[in-house]
CSV table of C-alpha atoms in Angstrom, one decimal:
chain,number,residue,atom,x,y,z
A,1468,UNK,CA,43.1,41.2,-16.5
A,1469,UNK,CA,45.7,43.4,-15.3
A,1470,UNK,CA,44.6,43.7,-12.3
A,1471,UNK,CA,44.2,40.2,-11.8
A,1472,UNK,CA,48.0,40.2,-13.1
A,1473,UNK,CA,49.1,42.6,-10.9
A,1474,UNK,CA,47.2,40.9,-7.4
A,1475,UNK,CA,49.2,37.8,-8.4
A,1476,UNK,CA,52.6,39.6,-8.1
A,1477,UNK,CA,51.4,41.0,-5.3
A,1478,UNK,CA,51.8,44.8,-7.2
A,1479,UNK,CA,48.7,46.0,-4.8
A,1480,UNK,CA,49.5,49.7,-5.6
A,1481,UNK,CA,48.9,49.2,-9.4
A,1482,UNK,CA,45.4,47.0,-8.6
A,1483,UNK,CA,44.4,49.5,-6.1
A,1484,UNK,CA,44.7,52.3,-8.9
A,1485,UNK,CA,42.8,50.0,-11.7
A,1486,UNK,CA,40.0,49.4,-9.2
A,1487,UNK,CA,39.8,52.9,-8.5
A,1488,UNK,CA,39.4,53.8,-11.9
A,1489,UNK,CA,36.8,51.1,-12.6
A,1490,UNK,CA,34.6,51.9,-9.5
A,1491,UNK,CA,34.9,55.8,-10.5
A,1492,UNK,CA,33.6,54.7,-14.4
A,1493,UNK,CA,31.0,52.5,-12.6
A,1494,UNK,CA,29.3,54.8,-10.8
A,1495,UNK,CA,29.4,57.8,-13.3
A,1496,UNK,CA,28.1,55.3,-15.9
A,1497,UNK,CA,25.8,53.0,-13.9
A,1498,UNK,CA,25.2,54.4,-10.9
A,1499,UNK,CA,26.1,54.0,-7.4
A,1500,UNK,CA,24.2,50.7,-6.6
A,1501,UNK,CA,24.4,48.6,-9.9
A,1502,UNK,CA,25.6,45.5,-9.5
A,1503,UNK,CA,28.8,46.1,-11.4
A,1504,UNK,CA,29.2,48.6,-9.3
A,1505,UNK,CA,29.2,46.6,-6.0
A,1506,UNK,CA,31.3,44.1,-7.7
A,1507,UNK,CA,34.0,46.8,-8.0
A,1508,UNK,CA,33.6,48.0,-4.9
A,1509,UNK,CA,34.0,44.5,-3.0
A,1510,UNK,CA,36.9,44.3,-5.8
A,1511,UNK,CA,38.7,47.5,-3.9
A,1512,UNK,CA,37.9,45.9,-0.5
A,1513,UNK,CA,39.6,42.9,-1.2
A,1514,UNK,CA,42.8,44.7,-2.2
A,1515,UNK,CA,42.7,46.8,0.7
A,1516,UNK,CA,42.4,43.7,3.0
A,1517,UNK,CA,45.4,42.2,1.4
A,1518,UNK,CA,47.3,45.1,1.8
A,1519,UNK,CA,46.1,45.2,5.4
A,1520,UNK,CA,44.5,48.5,5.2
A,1521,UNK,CA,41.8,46.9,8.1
A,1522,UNK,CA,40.0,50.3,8.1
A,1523,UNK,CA,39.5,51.0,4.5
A,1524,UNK,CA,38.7,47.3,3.9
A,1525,UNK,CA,36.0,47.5,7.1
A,1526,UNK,CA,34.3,51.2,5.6
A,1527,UNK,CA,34.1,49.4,2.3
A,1528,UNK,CA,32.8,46.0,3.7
A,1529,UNK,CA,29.9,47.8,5.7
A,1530,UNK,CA,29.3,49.8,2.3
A,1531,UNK,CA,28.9,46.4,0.2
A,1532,UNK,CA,27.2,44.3,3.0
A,1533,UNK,CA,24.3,47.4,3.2
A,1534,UNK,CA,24.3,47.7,-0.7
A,1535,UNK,CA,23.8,44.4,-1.4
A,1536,UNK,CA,20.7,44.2,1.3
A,1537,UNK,CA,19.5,47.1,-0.2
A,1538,UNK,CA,19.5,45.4,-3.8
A,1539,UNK,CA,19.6,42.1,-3.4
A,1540,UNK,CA,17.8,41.4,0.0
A,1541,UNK,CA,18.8,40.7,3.3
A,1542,UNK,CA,18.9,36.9,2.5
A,1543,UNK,CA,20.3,37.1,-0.7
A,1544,UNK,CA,23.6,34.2,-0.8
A,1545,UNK,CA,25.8,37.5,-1.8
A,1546,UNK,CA,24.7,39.5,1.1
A,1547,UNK,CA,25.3,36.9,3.5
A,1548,UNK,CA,28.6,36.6,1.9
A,1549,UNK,CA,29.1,40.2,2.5
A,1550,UNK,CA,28.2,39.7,6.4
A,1551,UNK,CA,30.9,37.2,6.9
A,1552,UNK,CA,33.3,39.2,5.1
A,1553,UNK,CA,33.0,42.0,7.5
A,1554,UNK,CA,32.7,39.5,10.1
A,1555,UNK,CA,36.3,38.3,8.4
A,1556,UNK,CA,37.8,41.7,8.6
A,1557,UNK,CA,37.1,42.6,12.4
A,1558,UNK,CA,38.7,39.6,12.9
A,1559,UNK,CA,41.9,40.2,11.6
């Protein structure tokens, strides 16, 4: 929640540190490709797209768009979502 706090006041440094922290604890608890994981990790691409950080938000949207075919499928709704967010970002 205070992440979600801080994205609407536009306090991108603070949710870029809480999503750091939560994809760190993800990983070392779930693993690297548990769904909670991915979820934190599109988390931490959205606040890098906000803050306009096209590079970092482009690395991680590759990163969930090959995840989520790897453990969804290829024509799984999420990973198709995932597509046209990268597609999204090398647009802007």
């Amino acid at each position: 929640k205070a992440a979600w706090y801080a994205s609407e006041i536009g306090n991108y440094y603070i949710v870029k540190k809480i999503g750091q922290g939560a994809l760190e604890d993800r990983k070392a608890t779930l693993g690297a490709e548990h769904l909670k994981t991915l979820n934190s990790i599109n988390s931490l691409r959205l606040t890098y797209r906000n803050q306009g950080r096209w590079k970092e938000a482009e690395k991680m949207d590759v990163q969930v768009m090959e995840m989520s075919s790897r453990v969804l499928g290829e024509e799984h709704p999420d990973t198709l979502t995932s597509m046209a967010h990268l597609a999204h970002t090398w647009k802007s």
